[in-house]
Amino acid sequence: MSASGLTHPQAVTPTFNRAWLTPLELGGLAAIWGASFLFLRIAAPAFGPIPLVALRLVLGATVLMPFLWRARSALRPALWPRLALVGVINAAVPFSLFAWAARQAPAGVGAITNSMAVLFTALVAFLFYGERIGPRRAVALFAGFAGVVVLASGKAGGASVAGAVAAGTTGAFLYGIGSNLVRRHFAGLPAAAVAAATLACGAVLMVPFAVATWPTEPIGTRPWLAAAALGVLCTGLGYAVFYRLIQRIGAPRASVVTYLVPLFALTWAWLLLGEPLTPTMLVAGTLILGSVALGQSSSPPKAK
């Protein structure tokens, strides 16, 4: 307040900017992560899943490396085996599963199954860590799994997408395990540094396999650009924005981005690849996203 008792104009500017910053960042992050499924569709057929994922991990870790360097003293040597394990469970393997699925089915299929990660996080916490799941989350899980069954029953171009749905659902389940491991073993550590370390560990694991399976045919400019965008934009910068949001508004509010990612993925795929939104995808997406919203609206789980 100024001496006259009136609010100085400059005093309200930061609050105004912050009020608009969060929805802009949430929308931008959803657009970026939604585009990741588009980039997978473009790049995976040319590179193959393993080389593409190795490239994605290397680029993503490189973008986040300044965060790791700044917090290097906080990551004690004893933590690195756990970081490597999370790098496998939360990055290398699920990234590979979604890349494989992108060769088999439209981008929307991967995006919709990816949304199950929120529900799987609650399920893993219930099964292995003794957290109560509650009736609302139980209903949400049932609805989410029903959506997966509906999605797996669909077809794309006359071919079944069940394999892609199974791969995406498995990837989402691994994300659920990884989220619980990060929450319990790396609490209090700089989140962006942990992300950089896990991506780097995943890259070290995947690079030898990528070299062994690198495609013999020349890779065109379009797949290269898609792979670069997937690593730099969707993985590196996307993670940086996400952890910035978590620090400012908290993980529960930041997870709202989960609801928006499939909408952007379907829109990008329709606009740029001409992939249609099928009735099966619409029903499955409604069930899964509705279940995620229902599960998130319940009260936080408590330990038994």
XYZ file of N, CA and C in Angstrom, residues 123-214:
276
model
N -3.179 -47.296 -7.359
C -3.281 -48.745 -7.197
C -1.989 -49.326 -6.626
N -0.836 -48.893 -7.131
C 0.446 -49.388 -6.624
C 0.633 -48.987 -5.164
N 0.232 -47.765 -4.822
C 0.331 -47.320 -3.426
C -0.532 -48.194 -2.518
N -1.676 -48.641 -3.014
C -2.567 -49.509 -2.242
C -1.982 -50.918 -2.112
N -1.484 -51.473 -3.225
C -1.027 -52.861 -3.229
C 0.284 -53.057 -2.469
N 1.195 -52.099 -2.568
C 2.550 -52.314 -2.053
C 2.929 -51.421 -0.879
N 2.170 -50.345 -0.658
C 2.569 -49.411 0.388
C 1.484 -49.193 1.438
N 0.417 -49.976 1.377
C -0.581 -49.951 2.428
C -1.432 -48.703 2.486
N -1.539 -47.955 1.394
C -2.394 -46.774 1.396
C -3.831 -47.166 1.054
N -4.757 -46.552 1.769
C -6.160 -46.835 1.499
C -6.562 -46.248 0.150
N -7.400 -46.991 -0.534
C -7.780 -46.554 -1.860
C -9.137 -45.842 -1.854
N -10.016 -46.200 -0.917
C -11.294 -45.506 -0.792
C -12.293 -45.934 -1.853
N -13.593 -45.842 -1.552
C -14.615 -46.289 -2.505
C -14.623 -45.489 -3.801
N -14.373 -44.189 -3.706
C -14.402 -43.374 -4.933
C -13.271 -43.768 -5.869
N -12.086 -43.974 -5.330
C -10.970 -44.379 -6.187
C -11.162 -45.800 -6.706
N -11.815 -46.656 -5.917
C -12.096 -48.006 -6.400
C -13.018 -47.959 -7.614
N -14.044 -47.127 -7.538
C -14.940 -46.952 -8.683
C -14.175 -46.369 -9.868
N -13.293 -45.413 -9.593
C -12.502 -44.798 -10.655
C -11.624 -45.830 -11.349
N -10.987 -46.706 -10.568
C -10.155 -47.745 -11.160
C -10.978 -48.686 -12.027
N -12.148 -49.060 -11.542
C -13.016 -49.958 -12.310
C -13.408 -49.306 -13.635
N -13.790 -48.025 -13.581
C -14.183 -47.315 -14.799
C -12.997 -47.177 -15.750
N -11.821 -46.918 -15.193
C -10.637 -46.791 -16.028
C -10.301 -48.082 -16.747
N -10.362 -49.198 -16.031
C -10.082 -50.486 -16.658
C -11.145 -50.837 -17.698
N -12.389 -50.454 -17.428
C -13.449 -50.666 -18.422
C -13.125 -49.889 -19.694
N -12.607 -48.671 -19.521
C -12.207 -47.889 -20.679
C -11.092 -48.556 -21.466
N -10.141 -49.173 -20.776
C -9.054 -49.880 -21.455
C -9.607 -51.046 -22.270
N -10.544 -51.791 -21.688
C -11.161 -52.922 -22.399
C -11.876 -52.431 -23.659
N -12.629 -51.337 -23.510
C -13.326 -50.772 -24.673
C -12.328 -50.346 -25.741
N -11.255 -49.687 -25.321
C -10.251 -49.204 -26.269
C -9.585 -50.368 -26.983
N -9.287 -51.443 -26.259
C -8.629 -52.604 -26.853
C -9.516 -53.325 -27.855
N -10.819 -53.144 -27.743
C -11.742 -53.811 -28.664
C -11.841 -53.101 -30.010
N -11.272 -51.898 -30.100
C -11.386 -51.118 -31.319
C -10.394 -51.550 -32.379
N -10.539 -50.929 -33.560
C -9.663 -51.208 -34.690
C -9.238 -49.900 -35.343
N -8.092 -49.940 -36.007
C -7.606 -48.791 -36.767
C -7.221 -49.280 -38.152
N -7.899 -48.771 -39.168
C -7.644 -49.237 -40.528
C -7.956 -50.698 -40.701
N -8.929 -51.204 -39.933
C -9.307 -52.607 -40.022
C -8.466 -53.540 -39.189
N -7.409 -53.037 -38.562
C -6.523 -53.872 -37.750
C -6.771 -53.623 -36.272
N -6.608 -54.676 -35.468
C -6.805 -54.557 -34.032
C -5.736 -53.677 -33.406
N -6.127 -52.923 -32.393
C -5.164 -52.083 -31.658
C -4.900 -52.664 -30.272
N -5.332 -53.915 -30.038
C -5.203 -54.509 -28.700
C -3.751 -54.547 -28.233
N -2.824 -54.867 -29.138
C -1.417 -54.914 -28.753
C -0.898 -53.555 -28.310
N -1.272 -52.516 -29.048
C -0.853 -51.167 -28.685
C -1.462 -50.744 -27.358
N -2.721 -51.114 -27.122
C -3.377 -50.789 -25.853
C -2.676 -51.504 -24.700
N -2.327 -52.771 -24.909
C -1.621 -53.522 -23.866
C -0.262 -52.892 -23.565
N 0.450 -52.473 -24.611
C 1.760 -51.852 -24.404
C 1.612 -50.521 -23.676
N 0.658 -49.693 -24.097
C 0.458 -48.406 -23.448
C 0.009 -48.542 -22.006
N -0.866 -49.511 -21.748
C -1.344 -49.733 -20.380
C -0.209 -50.222 -19.481
N 0.638 -51.101 -20.016
C 1.805 -51.556 -19.250
C 2.747 -50.395 -18.955
N 2.951 -49.542 -19.955
C 3.785 -48.359 -19.739
C 3.216 -47.462 -18.655
N 1.892 -47.266 -18.672
C 1.248 -46.439 -17.646
C 1.394 -47.064 -16.266
N 1.313 -48.398 -16.200
C 1.499 -49.085 -14.920
C 2.922 -48.878 -14.393
N 3.905 -48.926 -15.288
C 5.283 -48.673 -14.874
C 5.460 -47.241 -14.390
N 4.776 -46.297 -15.032
C 4.795 -44.917 -14.534
C 4.237 -44.860 -13.104
N 3.188 -45.643 -12.839
C 2.613 -45.683 -11.493
C 3.605 -46.196 -10.470
N 4.366 -47.236 -10.844
C 5.407 -47.738 -9.945
C 6.495 -46.684 -9.750
N 6.929 -46.076 -10.851
C 7.986 -45.084 -10.782
C 7.607 -43.891 -9.922
N 6.362 -43.446 -10.038
C 5.912 -42.300 -9.238
C 6.002 -42.598 -7.753
N 5.617 -43.811 -7.369
C 5.693 -44.185 -5.956
C 7.141 -44.302 -5.483
N 8.019 -44.826 -6.329
C 9.428 -44.922 -5.946
C 10.046 -43.543 -5.771
N 9.731 -42.634 -6.688
C 10.272 -41.278 -6.587
C 9.773 -40.598 -5.322
N 8.483 -40.757 -5.041
C 7.895 -40.087 -3.876
C 8.512 -40.590 -2.580
N 8.861 -41.865 -2.509
C 9.322 -42.442 -1.250
C 10.841 -42.412 -1.076
N 11.573 -42.431 -2.181
C 13.032 -42.513 -2.058
C 13.750 -41.201 -2.353
N 13.069 -40.258 -3.009
C 13.745 -39.018 -3.389
C 13.018 -37.783 -2.887
N 12.201 -37.954 -1.866
C 11.496 -36.807 -1.285
C 12.508 -35.821 -0.713
N 12.271 -34.548 -0.967
C 13.159 -33.510 -0.466
C 14.311 -33.167 -1.383
N 14.531 -33.976 -2.429
C 15.584 -33.676 -3.397
C 15.015 -32.820 -4.526
N 15.853 -32.023 -5.180
C 15.376 -31.216 -6.303
C 14.798 -32.105 -7.408
N 13.517 -31.903 -7.699
C 12.817 -32.818 -8.602
C 13.402 -32.808 -10.010
N 13.753 -31.634 -10.520
C 14.304 -31.563 -11.874
C 15.650 -32.270 -11.955
N 16.433 -32.203 -10.881
C 17.715 -32.907 -10.851
C 17.500 -34.413 -10.841
N 16.515 -34.879 -10.090
C 16.177 -36.305 -10.075
C 15.739 -36.747 -11.463
N 14.912 -35.938 -12.129
C 14.475 -36.270 -13.483
C 15.663 -36.364 -14.427
N 16.582 -35.412 -14.333
C 17.766 -35.439 -15.187
C 18.593 -36.694 -14.945
N 18.757 -37.049 -13.673
C 19.566 -38.222 -13.337
C 18.924 -39.504 -13.845
N 17.608 -39.628 -13.680
C 16.942 -40.853 -14.133
C 16.960 -40.956 -15.661
N 16.774 -39.827 -16.353
C 16.852 -39.843 -17.814
C 18.263 -40.214 -18.275
N 19.272 -39.671 -17.593
C 20.653 -39.979 -17.964
C 20.960 -41.460 -17.752
N 20.488 -42.012 -16.644
C 20.694 -43.443 -16.387
C 19.995 -44.290 -17.446
N 18.781 -43.896 -17.803
C 18.069 -44.609 -18.858
C 18.808 -44.532 -20.179
N 19.389 -43.368 -20.475
C 20.142 -43.206 -21.720
C 21.360 -44.125 -21.755
N 22.084 -44.183 -20.645
C 23.270 -45.050 -20.578
C 22.885 -46.503 -20.841
N 21.725 -46.918 -20.318
C 21.256 -48.283 -20.536
C 20.874 -48.518 -21.989
N 20.185 -47.554 -22.600
C 19.584 -47.781 -23.908
C 20.557 -47.588 -25.071
N 21.572 -46.750 -24.918
C 22.447 -46.430 -26.045
C 23.101 -47.673 -26.669
N 23.662 -48.627 -25.900
C 24.237 -49.820 -26.549
C 23.224 -50.596 -27.379
N 21.988 -50.731 -26.885
C 20.955 -51.429 -27.649
C 20.573 -50.632 -28.893
N 20.583 -49.305 -28.765
C 20.260 -48.458 -29.914
C 21.303 -48.598 -31.004
N 22.582 -48.642 -30.623
C 23.655 -48.814 -31.605
C 23.504 -50.152 -32.327
N 23.158 -51.191 -31.566
C 23.027 -52.523 -32.153
C 21.829 -52.645 -33.090
N 20.796 -51.829 -32.861
C 19.569 -51.946 -33.661
C 19.326 -50.722 -34.534
N 20.336 -49.886 -34.709
C 20.159 -48.672 -35.506
C 19.745 -49.040 -36.940
